[in-house]
Amino acid sequence: MGKSSLWSAFFRRNRMGVFGLCVLAAMIIAAVFAPWVSPYDPLKINMLHRFLPPSLHHPLGTDDLGRDVLSRIIFGARVSLEVGIISTGIATGVGVFFGVIAGYKSGSATDNIIMRIMDVLLAFPAILLAIAIMATLGANMGNVMIAIGIVNIPVFARIARAAVIQVVPLEYVEASRASGASWPRSLMRDVLPNSLGPIIVQVSLTMASAILAEAALSFLGLGVQPPTPSWGSMLSSAQNYLTLAPWDAVFPGLAIFVAVFGLNLIGDGLRDALDPRARNPRAAMRAAERKSQPA
Amino acid sequence: MTRFLVGRLLAMIPVLLGVTLAVFGLIQLTPGDPAAAILGTQANPAALAALRHAMGLDLPAPIQYLNWLGNVLHGNLGESYRNHIAVAQLLADALPVTLELTIVSLIIAAIIGIPAGVIAAARRYTNTDYAMSAAALFGISIPGFWLGLLLILLFSLVLGWLPASGFTPMHDGLWANLKGMILPGFSVGIFSAGVLSRFVRAAMMEALEEDYVRTARAKGLGERVVTYRHAMKNAMIPTVTVLGLQVAFLLGGVVIIEQVFALPGIGQLSLQAIEARDYPIVQGATLLIGVAFVVVNLVVDLAYTAIDPRIRYGG
């Protein structure tokens, strides 16, 4: 399925997916316009206003240093989104690159070496590998992106490899090669566009898991360092004041949950749009009707 | 069967070697000198050089790797920089906690996830199904460590039913031990419950379309019998695999949740070690989990072939 028809199928059939897009849009707006939409400076410490419960002045309360929780969550969207986008970008770029090579040379030693390296990366639970990488590189935001990017490479390599293996023997690719297109050219023009669907689905799901992983690493103190507001590190400090200020623990977690939920909805919606039979019976029927109509 | 087994075992070796290479490489890349970490920053250069020589740190990296691998194969994972306790001993002490929590969360995931998936498929395209699917997505999206905090807030701090943290060894009372595992097990298991229920639903839907199900219906069997006896039996075969593969995610989740509930497992051990730059422990823990994961995958693979009569041993 081409890119444009994938998106139109997505919008026609999937209300929950559209809701997910709205969540993502809200997050992007919050991140981009953070300095203008947040009511307070997220770093401003005010020891006289510690642990204030939610009120009109501080809709989501204040934390242990008297900072406004809402403002910190809005600025935290920047961290989540940046890490989500860049680490997914690393994983997609590197994974697809090696997956395509392995797919083109499938069965060769190159293919074997690439895929065995992917197997080794997959031999650790993702978050543990990320923790180990963070322990090696040291805790800061750039390294968080690298660590989360690395652990997500194998999925993309596998998808790209499978897609290439599936498409390369097809007639139109063969025809384009026969008519003189070099293999990088035929790759860009004939192969990749036809593998885009599954990759796009995986991108949205990986972004969801990357945001979750960043929050987990920061929660463990291995990710984004204070005072930079990150949803995970906010939860980590709130953990010490659960009885005193439960709102400090509730709202940052809610932000993580909503962001991850939204991205998962987008991923699911795209997957359904790719395979109409997957979930919605009405969509499946419509697809069947269209197929039976004369072209 | 023997040939298949041997083949699978042999295929595991390069991956396991890769795992050891990755773990060794990670520590090599870590800045800092282990000898300095042991003797402290005030140590005199001669003592440092002597210790480096004694530890084999002055040898080329490939030789260091082979020496390290040889030690690992003999069960020697080195000793902690801080208190000079053998890493293998520290891991052995922490492992039961992590293992128990993993098993408890696997059980919780199965108890919630499998029936949810079966019911969703039995009532497909009804509101029950949609509600179940939404709940599954909730489970997949909720951060386990946040859920843990919410559960502590409600069940420990407000209601006072369950302990908020700490571990009671099993020999100090089974109930006290289990009470401490319920909240963490739930926090970790809910993700896998979501994954499982989605998978079971899909597998059931597929099974319900099969010829033998149509035959069963044609014989006049009720929909209940067809769903719960015929279709479910076959949908459970691939579910075993997914359940097994969840162990990896559970292990990852367990390590984080141990931190929330202050459980003295592998996760807490390695995080404390990371903070103290006690790298032999980090190295040992990462290696242990990587190897355990590869072995679990192998066992799942073998279990799958054993359960499904359609799979032939050979190729």
Coordinates of C-alpha atoms in Angstrom, one line a residue:
Chain A
M1 CA 0.0 0.0 0.0
G2 CA 1.3 3.4 -0.9
K3 CA 1.9 6.1 1.6
S4 CA -1.0 8.4 0.7
S5 CA -3.6 5.6 0.6
L6 CA -2.3 4.3 3.9
W7 CA -3.0 7.7 5.6
S8 CA -6.4 8.1 3.9
A9 CA -7.4 4.6 5.0
F10 CA -6.2 5.6 8.5
F11 CA -8.4 8.7 8.6
R12 CA -11.5 7.0 7.2
R13 CA -11.5 4.0 9.4
N14 CA -10.0 4.9 12.6
R15 CA -11.5 7.3 15.1
M16 CA -9.2 6.1 18.0
G17 CA -6.2 6.6 15.8
V18 CA -7.3 10.2 15.1
F19 CA -7.6 10.7 18.8
G20 CA -4.0 9.5 19.1
L21 CA -3.0 12.0 16.5
C22 CA -4.7 14.8 18.5
V23 CA -2.7 13.7 21.6
L24 CA 0.5 13.8 19.6
A25 CA -0.4 17.3 18.2
A26 CA -1.2 18.6 21.7
M27 CA 2.2 17.3 22.9
I28 CA 4.0 18.9 20.0
I29 CA 2.2 22.2 20.6
A30 CA 3.1 22.0 24.4
A31 CA 6.7 21.3 23.6
V32 CA 7.2 23.9 20.9
F33 CA 5.3 26.7 22.7
A34 CA 6.3 25.7 26.2
P35 CA 7.7 29.1 27.3
W36 CA 4.5 30.8 26.2
V37 CA 1.8 28.3 27.4
S38 CA 3.3 27.3 30.8
P39 CA 2.1 29.5 33.6
Y40 CA 5.4 29.5 35.5
D41 CA 9.2 29.1 35.0
P42 CA 9.6 25.3 35.4
L43 CA 13.0 25.8 37.2
K44 CA 11.9 28.5 39.6
I45 CA 12.4 27.3 43.1
N46 CA 10.1 28.8 45.8
M47 CA 10.6 27.2 49.2
L48 CA 7.6 29.0 50.6
H49 CA 5.3 27.2 48.2
R50 CA 6.4 23.6 48.6
F51 CA 3.9 20.8 48.2
L52 CA 0.9 23.0 47.5
P53 CA -2.1 20.9 46.4
P54 CA -3.8 21.6 43.1
S55 CA -5.5 25.0 43.1
L56 CA -6.4 27.9 40.8
H57 CA -2.9 29.3 41.1
H58 CA -1.2 25.9 40.6
P59 CA -3.6 23.7 38.7
L60 CA -1.5 20.6 39.3
G61 CA 0.1 21.6 42.6
T62 CA 3.8 22.3 43.4
D63 CA 6.7 19.9 44.1
D64 CA 9.3 19.5 46.8
L65 CA 11.1 22.7 45.7
G66 CA 7.9 24.7 45.3
R67 CA 8.1 24.5 41.5
D68 CA 4.9 24.5 39.5
V69 CA 4.0 20.9 38.4
L70 CA 2.0 21.9 35.3
S71 CA 4.8 24.0 34.0
R72 CA 7.3 21.2 34.5
I73 CA 5.0 18.8 32.7
I74 CA 4.7 21.1 29.8
F75 CA 8.4 21.5 29.5
G76 CA 8.8 17.8 30.1
A77 CA 7.0 17.2 26.9
R78 CA 10.0 18.7 25.2
V79 CA 12.3 16.1 26.6
S80 CA 10.0 13.2 25.9
L81 CA 9.3 14.3 22.4
E82 CA 13.0 15.1 21.6
V83 CA 14.1 11.7 22.9
G84 CA 11.2 10.0 21.2
I85 CA 11.9 11.5 17.8
I86 CA 15.7 11.4 17.8
S87 CA 16.1 7.9 19.2
T88 CA 13.4 6.5 16.9
G89 CA 15.2 8.3 14.1
I90 CA 18.5 6.7 15.0
A91 CA 16.8 3.3 15.2
T92 CA 15.0 3.7 11.9
G93 CA 18.0 5.0 10.0
V94 CA 20.5 2.5 11.2
G95 CA 18.1 -0.4 11.3
V96 CA 16.6 0.2 7.8
F97 CA 20.1 0.7 6.4
F98 CA 21.5 -2.6 7.7
G99 CA 18.2 -4.4 7.1
V100 CA 18.1 -3.4 3.4
I101 CA 21.7 -4.5 2.9
A102 CA 21.0 -7.8 4.6
G103 CA 17.8 -8.2 2.5
Y104 CA 19.6 -7.5 -0.8
K105 CA 22.4 -9.9 0.1
S106 CA 20.2 -12.4 1.8
G107 CA 21.9 -15.7 2.4
S108 CA 25.3 -14.2 2.1
A109 CA 27.9 -13.8 4.8
T110 CA 27.1 -10.1 5.1
D111 CA 23.5 -10.9 5.8
N112 CA 24.5 -13.5 8.3
I113 CA 26.9 -11.2 10.2
I114 CA 24.4 -8.3 10.3
M115 CA 21.5 -10.5 11.5
R116 CA 23.6 -12.3 14.1
I117 CA 24.6 -8.9 15.6
M118 CA 20.9 -8.0 15.7
D119 CA 20.3 -11.3 17.5
V120 CA 22.8 -10.4 20.1
L121 CA 21.1 -7.0 20.6
L122 CA 17.8 -8.8 20.9
A123 CA 19.4 -11.2 23.5
F124 CA 18.9 -8.6 26.2
P125 CA 15.6 -7.2 27.5
A126 CA 15.6 -3.8 25.8
I127 CA 15.4 -1.7 28.9
L128 CA 18.2 -3.6 30.5
L129 CA 20.4 -3.1 27.5
A130 CA 19.6 0.6 27.7
I131 CA 20.5 0.7 31.4
A132 CA 23.8 -1.1 30.6
I133 CA 24.6 1.4 27.8
M134 CA 23.7 4.3 30.1
A135 CA 26.0 2.9 32.8
T136 CA 28.8 2.9 30.2
L137 CA 28.2 6.2 28.5
G138 CA 27.1 8.2 31.6
A139 CA 23.8 9.8 32.3
N140 CA 22.8 12.7 30.0
M141 CA 20.1 13.4 27.4
G142 CA 22.2 12.8 24.3
N143 CA 23.3 9.4 25.7
V144 CA 19.6 8.5 26.5
M145 CA 18.8 9.0 22.8
I146 CA 21.8 6.9 21.7
A147 CA 21.0 4.1 24.2
I148 CA 17.3 3.9 23.3
G149 CA 18.1 4.2 19.6
I150 CA 20.5 1.3 19.7
V151 CA 18.2 -1.1 21.5
N152 CA 15.5 -0.4 18.9
I153 CA 17.7 -1.0 15.8
P154 CA 17.1 -4.8 15.5
V155 CA 13.3 -4.4 15.0
F156 CA 13.7 -2.1 12.0
A157 CA 16.5 -4.2 10.6
R158 CA 14.3 -7.2 10.6
I159 CA 11.3 -5.4 9.1
A160 CA 13.4 -3.8 6.4
R161 CA 15.1 -7.1 5.6
A162 CA 11.8 -9.0 5.3
A163 CA 10.3 -6.3 3.2
V164 CA 13.2 -6.2 0.8
I165 CA 13.3 -10.0 0.4
Q166 CA 9.6 -9.9 -0.4
V167 CA 9.8 -7.1 -2.9
V168 CA 13.1 -7.7 -4.8
P169 CA 12.0 -10.9 -6.7
L170 CA 8.8 -9.1 -8.0
E171 CA 8.5 -8.4 -11.7
Y172 CA 8.5 -4.6 -11.5
V173 CA 11.7 -4.5 -9.6
E174 CA 13.3 -6.9 -12.0
A175 CA 12.1 -4.8 -14.9
S176 CA 13.5 -1.7 -13.5
R177 CA 16.9 -3.4 -12.9
A178 CA 16.8 -4.8 -16.4
S179 CA 16.1 -1.4 -17.9
G180 CA 19.4 -0.3 -16.4
A181 CA 18.6 1.2 -13.0
S182 CA 21.5 0.7 -10.6
W183 CA 20.7 -1.1 -7.4
P184 CA 20.8 1.9 -5.0
R185 CA 18.5 3.7 -7.5
S186 CA 16.1 0.7 -7.7
L187 CA 16.2 0.5 -4.0
M188 CA 15.2 4.1 -3.5
R189 CA 12.6 4.1 -6.3
D190 CA 11.1 0.6 -6.3
V191 CA 11.9 -1.2 -3.1
L192 CA 11.7 1.2 -0.2
P193 CA 8.4 2.9 -1.1
N194 CA 6.8 -0.5 -1.0
S195 CA 8.2 -1.3 2.4
L196 CA 7.1 1.9 4.0
G197 CA 3.9 0.7 5.5
P198 CA 5.2 -1.6 8.1
I199 CA 8.1 0.7 8.8
I200 CA 5.7 3.7 9.5
V201 CA 3.7 1.5 11.9
Q202 CA 6.8 0.5 13.7
V203 CA 8.0 4.1 13.9
S204 CA 4.9 5.1 15.9
L205 CA 5.1 2.1 18.2
T206 CA 8.8 2.7 18.7
M207 CA 8.2 6.3 19.6
A208 CA 5.8 5.2 22.2
S209 CA 8.2 2.7 23.7
A210 CA 11.1 5.3 23.5
I211 CA 9.1 7.8 25.5
L212 CA 8.4 5.1 28.1
A213 CA 12.0 4.0 28.1
E214 CA 13.2 7.6 28.6
A215 CA 10.8 8.0 31.5
A216 CA 12.0 4.7 33.0
L217 CA 15.7 5.6 32.7
S218 CA 15.1 9.1 34.2
F219 CA 13.1 7.5 36.9
L220 CA 16.1 5.3 37.8
G221 CA 18.3 8.4 37.8
L222 CA 20.2 7.2 34.6
G223 CA 18.5 9.5 32.2
V224 CA 17.9 13.2 31.9
Q225 CA 19.5 14.9 34.9
P226 CA 17.8 17.4 37.2
P227 CA 16.9 20.2 37.2
T228 CA 15.8 19.6 33.6
P229 CA 12.1 18.7 33.9
S230 CA 11.5 15.1 32.6
W231 CA 8.4 13.2 33.4
G232 CA 10.4 10.2 34.6
S233 CA 12.7 12.2 37.0
M234 CA 9.6 14.1 38.3
L235 CA 8.1 10.7 39.3
S236 CA 11.4 9.7 40.8
S237 CA 11.5 12.6 43.3
A238 CA 7.7 12.4 43.9
Q239 CA 8.3 8.8 45.1
N240 CA 9.8 10.2 48.3
Y241 CA 6.8 12.3 49.2
L242 CA 3.9 10.0 48.2
T243 CA 1.8 10.7 51.3
L244 CA 2.7 14.3 51.6
A245 CA 2.0 15.3 47.9
P246 CA 0.4 12.5 45.9
W247 CA -0.3 14.9 43.0
D248 CA 3.4 15.1 42.4
A249 CA 3.3 11.4 41.5
V250 CA -0.1 11.3 39.8
F251 CA 0.2 14.0 37.1
P252 CA 3.7 13.3 35.5
G253 CA 2.8 9.6 35.3
L254 CA -0.5 10.6 33.7
A255 CA 1.4 12.6 31.1
I256 CA 3.6 9.6 30.2
F257 CA 0.6 7.3 30.0
V258 CA -1.4 9.7 27.7
A259 CA 1.5 10.2 25.4
V260 CA 2.3 6.5 25.1
F261 CA -1.4 5.6 24.8
G262 CA -1.8 8.2 22.0
L263 CA 1.2 6.9 20.0
N264 CA 0.1 3.3 20.5
L265 CA -3.3 4.3 19.1
I266 CA -1.7 5.8 16.1
G267 CA 0.4 2.7 15.5
D268 CA -2.6 0.4 15.9
G269 CA -4.7 2.6 13.6
L270 CA -2.0 2.5 11.0
R271 CA -1.7 -1.2 11.3
D272 CA -5.4 -1.7 10.8
A273 CA -5.3 0.7 7.8
L274 CA -2.6 -1.5 6.3
D275 CA -4.6 -4.7 6.9
P276 CA -8.3 -3.8 6.9
R277 CA -9.3 -7.3 8.1
A278 CA -7.3 -7.0 11.3
R279 CA -9.9 -5.4 13.5
N280 CA -12.9 -3.7 12.0
P281 CA -15.5 -5.9 10.3
R282 CA -17.2 -3.0 8.6
A283 CA -13.9 -1.9 7.1
A284 CA -13.2 -5.4 6.0
M285 CA -16.6 -5.6 4.3
R286 CA -16.0 -2.2 2.6
A287 CA -12.6 -3.5 1.4
A288 CA -14.2 -6.6 0.0
E289 CA -16.9 -4.6 -1.7
R290 CA -14.3 -2.4 -3.4
K291 CA -12.4 -5.4 -4.5
S292 CA -15.5 -7.0 -6.1
Q293 CA -16.3 -3.8 -8.0
P294 CA -15.0 -3.6 -11.6
A295 CA -12.0 -1.4 -11.7
Chain B
M1 CA 14.4 -35.0 17.7
T2 CA 18.0 -35.4 19.0
R3 CA 19.4 -33.8 15.8
F4 CA 16.9 -30.9 16.2
L5 CA 17.9 -30.4 19.8
V6 CA 21.7 -30.5 19.0
G7 CA 21.1 -28.1 16.1
R8 CA 19.3 -25.6 18.3
L9 CA 21.9 -25.9 21.0
L10 CA 24.7 -25.3 18.5
A11 CA 22.9 -22.3 17.0
M12 CA 22.8 -20.8 20.5
I13 CA 26.6 -20.7 20.8
P14 CA 27.4 -17.8 18.5
V15 CA 24.6 -15.7 20.1
L16 CA 25.9 -16.5 23.6
L17 CA 29.5 -15.6 22.5
G18 CA 28.1 -12.4 21.1
V19 CA 26.4 -11.7 24.4
T20 CA 29.7 -12.2 26.3
L21 CA 31.5 -10.0 23.8
A22 CA 28.9 -7.3 24.1
V23 CA 29.1 -7.3 27.9
F24 CA 32.9 -7.3 27.9
G25 CA 32.9 -4.5 25.3
L26 CA 30.5 -2.4 27.3
I27 CA 32.8 -2.5 30.3
Q28 CA 35.9 -1.9 28.2
L29 CA 34.2 1.3 26.9
T30 CA 33.5 2.5 30.4
P31 CA 35.8 5.4 31.4
G32 CA 38.0 4.9 34.5
D33 CA 40.6 2.5 35.6
P34 CA 39.4 -0.5 37.7
A35 CA 42.7 -0.5 39.6
A36 CA 42.1 3.1 40.6
A37 CA 38.6 2.2 41.6
I38 CA 39.9 -0.5 44.0
L39 CA 42.8 1.3 45.5
G40 CA 41.3 4.8 45.5
T41 CA 42.4 8.0 43.9
Q42 CA 45.2 8.5 46.5
A43 CA 47.1 5.3 45.6
N44 CA 50.7 5.5 44.5
P45 CA 51.6 4.8 40.9
A46 CA 53.7 1.7 41.7
A47 CA 50.9 0.0 43.6
L48 CA 48.5 0.9 40.8
A49 CA 50.8 -0.6 38.1
A50 CA 51.3 -3.7 40.2
L51 CA 47.6 -4.2 40.7
R52 CA 47.0 -3.6 37.0
H53 CA 49.5 -6.3 36.2
A54 CA 48.0 -8.7 38.7
M55 CA 44.6 -8.2 37.3
G56 CA 45.8 -8.6 33.7
L57 CA 44.7 -5.1 32.7
D58 CA 48.1 -4.5 31.0
L59 CA 47.4 -7.2 28.5
P60 CA 45.9 -6.6 25.0
A61 CA 42.0 -6.5 25.0
P62 CA 41.5 -9.8 23.1
I63 CA 43.6 -11.6 25.6
Q64 CA 41.7 -9.9 28.5
Y65 CA 38.5 -11.1 26.9
L66 CA 39.7 -14.7 26.7
N67 CA 40.9 -14.6 30.3
W68 CA 37.6 -13.1 31.4
L69 CA 35.6 -15.6 29.4
G70 CA 37.7 -18.5 30.8
N71 CA 36.9 -17.2 34.3
V72 CA 33.2 -16.8 33.5
L73 CA 33.0 -20.4 32.3
H74 CA 34.4 -21.5 35.6
G75 CA 31.7 -19.5 37.4
N76 CA 34.2 -16.8 38.4
L77 CA 32.6 -13.4 37.7
G78 CA 35.2 -11.5 39.7
E79 CA 34.6 -9.7 42.9
S80 CA 32.9 -6.4 44.0
Y81 CA 35.3 -3.4 44.1
R82 CA 33.6 -2.2 47.2
N83 CA 33.5 -5.1 49.6
H84 CA 35.4 -7.9 47.7
I85 CA 32.5 -10.3 47.9
A86 CA 32.3 -12.6 44.9
V87 CA 30.0 -11.3 42.2
A88 CA 28.6 -14.8 41.7
Q89 CA 27.6 -14.8 45.4
L90 CA 25.9 -11.4 45.2
L91 CA 24.0 -12.5 42.1
A92 CA 23.0 -15.8 43.7
D93 CA 21.6 -13.9 46.7
A94 CA 19.6 -11.5 44.6
L95 CA 18.4 -13.9 42.0
P96 CA 15.6 -15.6 44.0
V97 CA 13.9 -12.2 44.6
T98 CA 14.0 -11.3 40.9
L99 CA 13.0 -14.9 39.9
E100 CA 10.0 -14.9 42.2
L101 CA 8.8 -11.5 41.1
T102 CA 9.1 -12.6 37.4
I103 CA 7.1 -15.8 38.1
V104 CA 4.4 -13.9 40.1
S105 CA 4.0 -11.3 37.4
L106 CA 4.0 -14.0 34.7
I107 CA 1.1 -15.7 36.5
I108 CA -0.7 -12.5 37.0
A109 CA -0.3 -11.7 33.3
A110 CA -1.6 -15.1 32.3
I111 CA -4.6 -15.0 34.7
I112 CA -5.7 -11.6 33.4
G113 CA -4.5 -11.7 29.8
I114 CA -5.6 -15.1 28.6
P115 CA -9.3 -15.0 29.7
A116 CA -9.6 -11.4 28.5
G117 CA -8.4 -12.4 25.1
V118 CA -10.7 -15.5 24.9
I119 CA -13.7 -13.5 26.1
A120 CA -13.0 -10.7 23.6
A121 CA -12.8 -13.2 20.8
A122 CA -15.9 -15.1 21.9
R123 CA -17.9 -11.8 21.9
R124 CA -16.1 -10.4 18.9
Y125 CA -17.3 -7.0 17.6
T126 CA -19.5 -6.4 20.6
N127 CA -19.0 -3.7 23.2
T128 CA -17.4 -6.3 25.5
D129 CA -14.8 -6.9 22.9
Y130 CA -14.1 -3.2 22.4
A131 CA -13.9 -2.6 26.1
M132 CA -11.4 -5.5 26.4
S133 CA -9.3 -4.2 23.6
A134 CA -9.2 -0.7 25.1
A135 CA -8.2 -2.2 28.5
A136 CA -5.4 -4.2 26.7
L137 CA -4.1 -1.0 25.2
F138 CA -4.3 0.7 28.6
G139 CA -2.2 -2.1 30.0
I140 CA 0.4 -1.8 27.3
S141 CA 0.6 2.0 27.6
I142 CA 0.7 2.4 31.4
P143 CA 4.2 2.9 32.8
G144 CA 4.7 0.0 35.3
F145 CA 6.7 2.2 37.8
W146 CA 3.9 4.8 37.8
L147 CA 1.3 2.1 38.3
G148 CA 3.4 0.8 41.1
L149 CA 3.4 4.2 42.8
L150 CA -0.4 4.5 42.4
L151 CA -0.9 1.0 43.8
I152 CA 1.3 1.9 46.8
L153 CA -0.7 5.1 47.3
L154 CA -4.0 3.3 47.3
F155 CA -3.4 -0.2 48.8
S156 CA -0.6 0.7 51.2
L157 CA -0.9 4.3 52.2
V158 CA -4.7 4.8 52.1
L159 CA -6.1 1.4 52.7
G160 CA -3.1 -0.2 54.5
W161 CA -3.8 -3.6 53.1
L162 CA -0.5 -4.5 51.6
P163 CA 3.2 -3.5 52.3
A164 CA 4.6 -0.6 50.3
S165 CA 8.1 -1.9 50.2
G166 CA 10.6 -4.5 51.3
F167 CA 11.0 -8.2 50.9
T168 CA 10.1 -11.0 53.3
P169 CA 12.0 -14.3 52.5
M170 CA 9.8 -17.3 52.0
H171 CA 11.1 -19.1 55.1
D172 CA 9.8 -16.2 57.2
G173 CA 6.3 -16.9 56.2
L174 CA 4.8 -17.7 52.8
W175 CA 1.9 -15.3 53.2
A176 CA 4.0 -12.4 54.3
N177 CA 6.3 -13.2 51.3
L178 CA 3.4 -13.3 48.8
K179 CA 1.8 -10.2 50.3
G180 CA 4.9 -8.3 49.4
M181 CA 4.8 -9.6 45.8
I182 CA 1.2 -8.8 44.9
L183 CA 1.6 -5.1 44.1
P184 CA 5.0 -5.4 42.4
G185 CA 3.8 -8.4 40.5
F186 CA 0.7 -6.6 39.3
S187 CA 2.7 -3.5 38.3
V188 CA 5.0 -5.6 36.1
G189 CA 2.4 -8.1 34.9
I190 CA -0.2 -5.7 33.6
F191 CA 1.9 -4.9 30.5
S192 CA 2.2 -8.5 29.5
A193 CA -1.4 -9.1 30.3
G194 CA -2.3 -6.5 27.7
V195 CA 0.1 -8.0 25.1
L196 CA -1.2 -11.5 25.9
S197 CA -4.9 -10.6 25.6
R198 CA -4.4 -9.0 22.3
F199 CA -2.5 -12.0 21.0
V200 CA -5.0 -14.5 22.4
R201 CA -7.8 -12.6 20.8
A202 CA -6.1 -12.7 17.4
A203 CA -5.2 -16.4 17.7
M204 CA -8.8 -17.2 18.8
M205 CA -10.3 -15.3 15.9
E206 CA -8.1 -17.2 13.5
A207 CA -8.9 -20.5 15.1
L208 CA -12.6 -19.7 14.9
E209 CA -12.3 -19.4 11.1
E210 CA -10.7 -22.8 10.7
D211 CA -12.3 -25.8 9.0
Y212 CA -12.4 -28.0 12.0
V213 CA -14.4 -25.3 13.9
R214 CA -16.9 -25.1 11.0
T215 CA -17.1 -28.9 11.1
A216 CA -17.8 -28.8 14.9
R217 CA -20.5 -26.3 14.3
A218 CA -22.0 -28.3 11.5
K219 CA -22.1 -31.3 13.8
G220 CA -24.5 -29.3 15.9
L221 CA -22.2 -28.5 18.7
G222 CA -23.1 -25.3 20.6
E223 CA -21.1 -22.1 20.1
R224 CA -19.8 -22.4 23.7
V225 CA -18.4 -25.8 23.2
V226 CA -16.9 -24.8 19.9
T227 CA -15.3 -21.7 21.3
Y228 CA -14.0 -23.0 24.6
R229 CA -13.1 -26.5 23.6
H230 CA -12.2 -26.6 20.0
A231 CA -10.9 -23.2 19.1
M232 CA -9.3 -22.4 22.5
K233 CA -7.2 -25.5 22.5
N234 CA -5.6 -24.6 19.3
A235 CA -5.2 -20.9 20.1
M236 CA -3.3 -21.9 23.2
I237 CA -0.4 -23.4 21.2
P238 CA 1.0 -20.1 19.9
T239 CA 0.1 -18.5 23.2
V240 CA 2.7 -20.6 24.9
T241 CA 5.4 -19.0 22.7
V242 CA 4.2 -15.4 23.4
L243 CA 3.9 -16.2 27.1
G244 CA 7.5 -17.4 27.1
L245 CA 8.7 -14.4 25.1
Q246 CA 7.1 -12.1 27.7
V247 CA 9.7 -13.3 30.2
A248 CA 12.1 -10.9 28.6
F249 CA 9.8 -7.9 29.0
L250 CA 9.0 -9.1 32.5
L251 CA 12.6 -9.2 33.5
G252 CA 13.1 -5.7 32.2
G253 CA 10.0 -4.5 34.1
V254 CA 11.0 -6.4 37.2
V255 CA 14.4 -4.6 37.4
I256 CA 12.7 -1.2 37.4
I257 CA 9.8 -2.2 39.8
E258 CA 12.4 -3.6 42.3
Q259 CA 13.5 0.0 42.7
V260 CA 9.9 1.2 43.3
F261 CA 9.2 -1.4 46.0
A262 CA 12.7 -1.6 47.4
L263 CA 13.1 -5.3 46.6
P264 CA 16.7 -6.6 46.9
G265 CA 16.9 -8.3 43.5
I266 CA 19.2 -8.2 40.6
G267 CA 17.8 -4.8 39.5
Q268 CA 18.5 -3.1 42.7
L269 CA 21.9 -4.8 43.0
S270 CA 22.9 -3.5 39.5
L271 CA 21.5 0.0 40.0
Q272 CA 23.4 0.4 43.2
A273 CA 26.5 -1.0 41.5
I274 CA 26.1 1.5 38.6
E275 CA 25.9 4.3 41.1
A276 CA 29.0 3.1 42.9
R277 CA 30.8 2.4 39.7
D278 CA 31.2 -1.2 40.9
Y279 CA 31.5 -2.5 37.3
P280 CA 32.1 -6.3 38.0
I281 CA 28.6 -6.4 39.4
V282 CA 27.1 -4.6 36.5
Q283 CA 29.0 -6.9 34.1
G284 CA 27.9 -10.0 36.0
A285 CA 24.3 -9.0 36.2
T286 CA 24.0 -8.0 32.5
L287 CA 25.7 -11.2 31.5
L288 CA 23.4 -13.3 33.7
I289 CA 20.2 -11.8 32.3
G290 CA 21.4 -11.9 28.7
V291 CA 22.3 -15.6 29.1
A292 CA 19.1 -16.4 31.0
F293 CA 17.1 -14.7 28.2
V294 CA 18.8 -16.7 25.4
V295 CA 18.1 -19.9 27.4
V296 CA 14.5 -19.0 28.0
N297 CA 14.0 -18.4 24.3
L298 CA 15.5 -21.8 23.5
V299 CA 13.2 -23.5 26.1
V300 CA 10.2 -21.7 24.6
D301 CA 11.2 -22.8 21.2
L302 CA 11.6 -26.4 22.3
A303 CA 8.3 -26.3 24.2
Y304 CA 6.6 -25.0 21.1
T305 CA 7.8 -27.9 19.0
A306 CA 6.9 -30.4 21.7
I307 CA 3.3 -29.0 22.0
D308 CA 2.5 -28.6 18.3
P309 CA 2.4 -32.0 16.6
R310 CA 2.4 -30.3 13.2
I311 CA 6.0 -29.1 13.6
R312 CA 8.5 -31.7 12.5
Y313 CA 11.9 -32.0 14.1
G314 CA 14.6 -31.8 11.5
G315 CA 15.2 -28.9 9.2

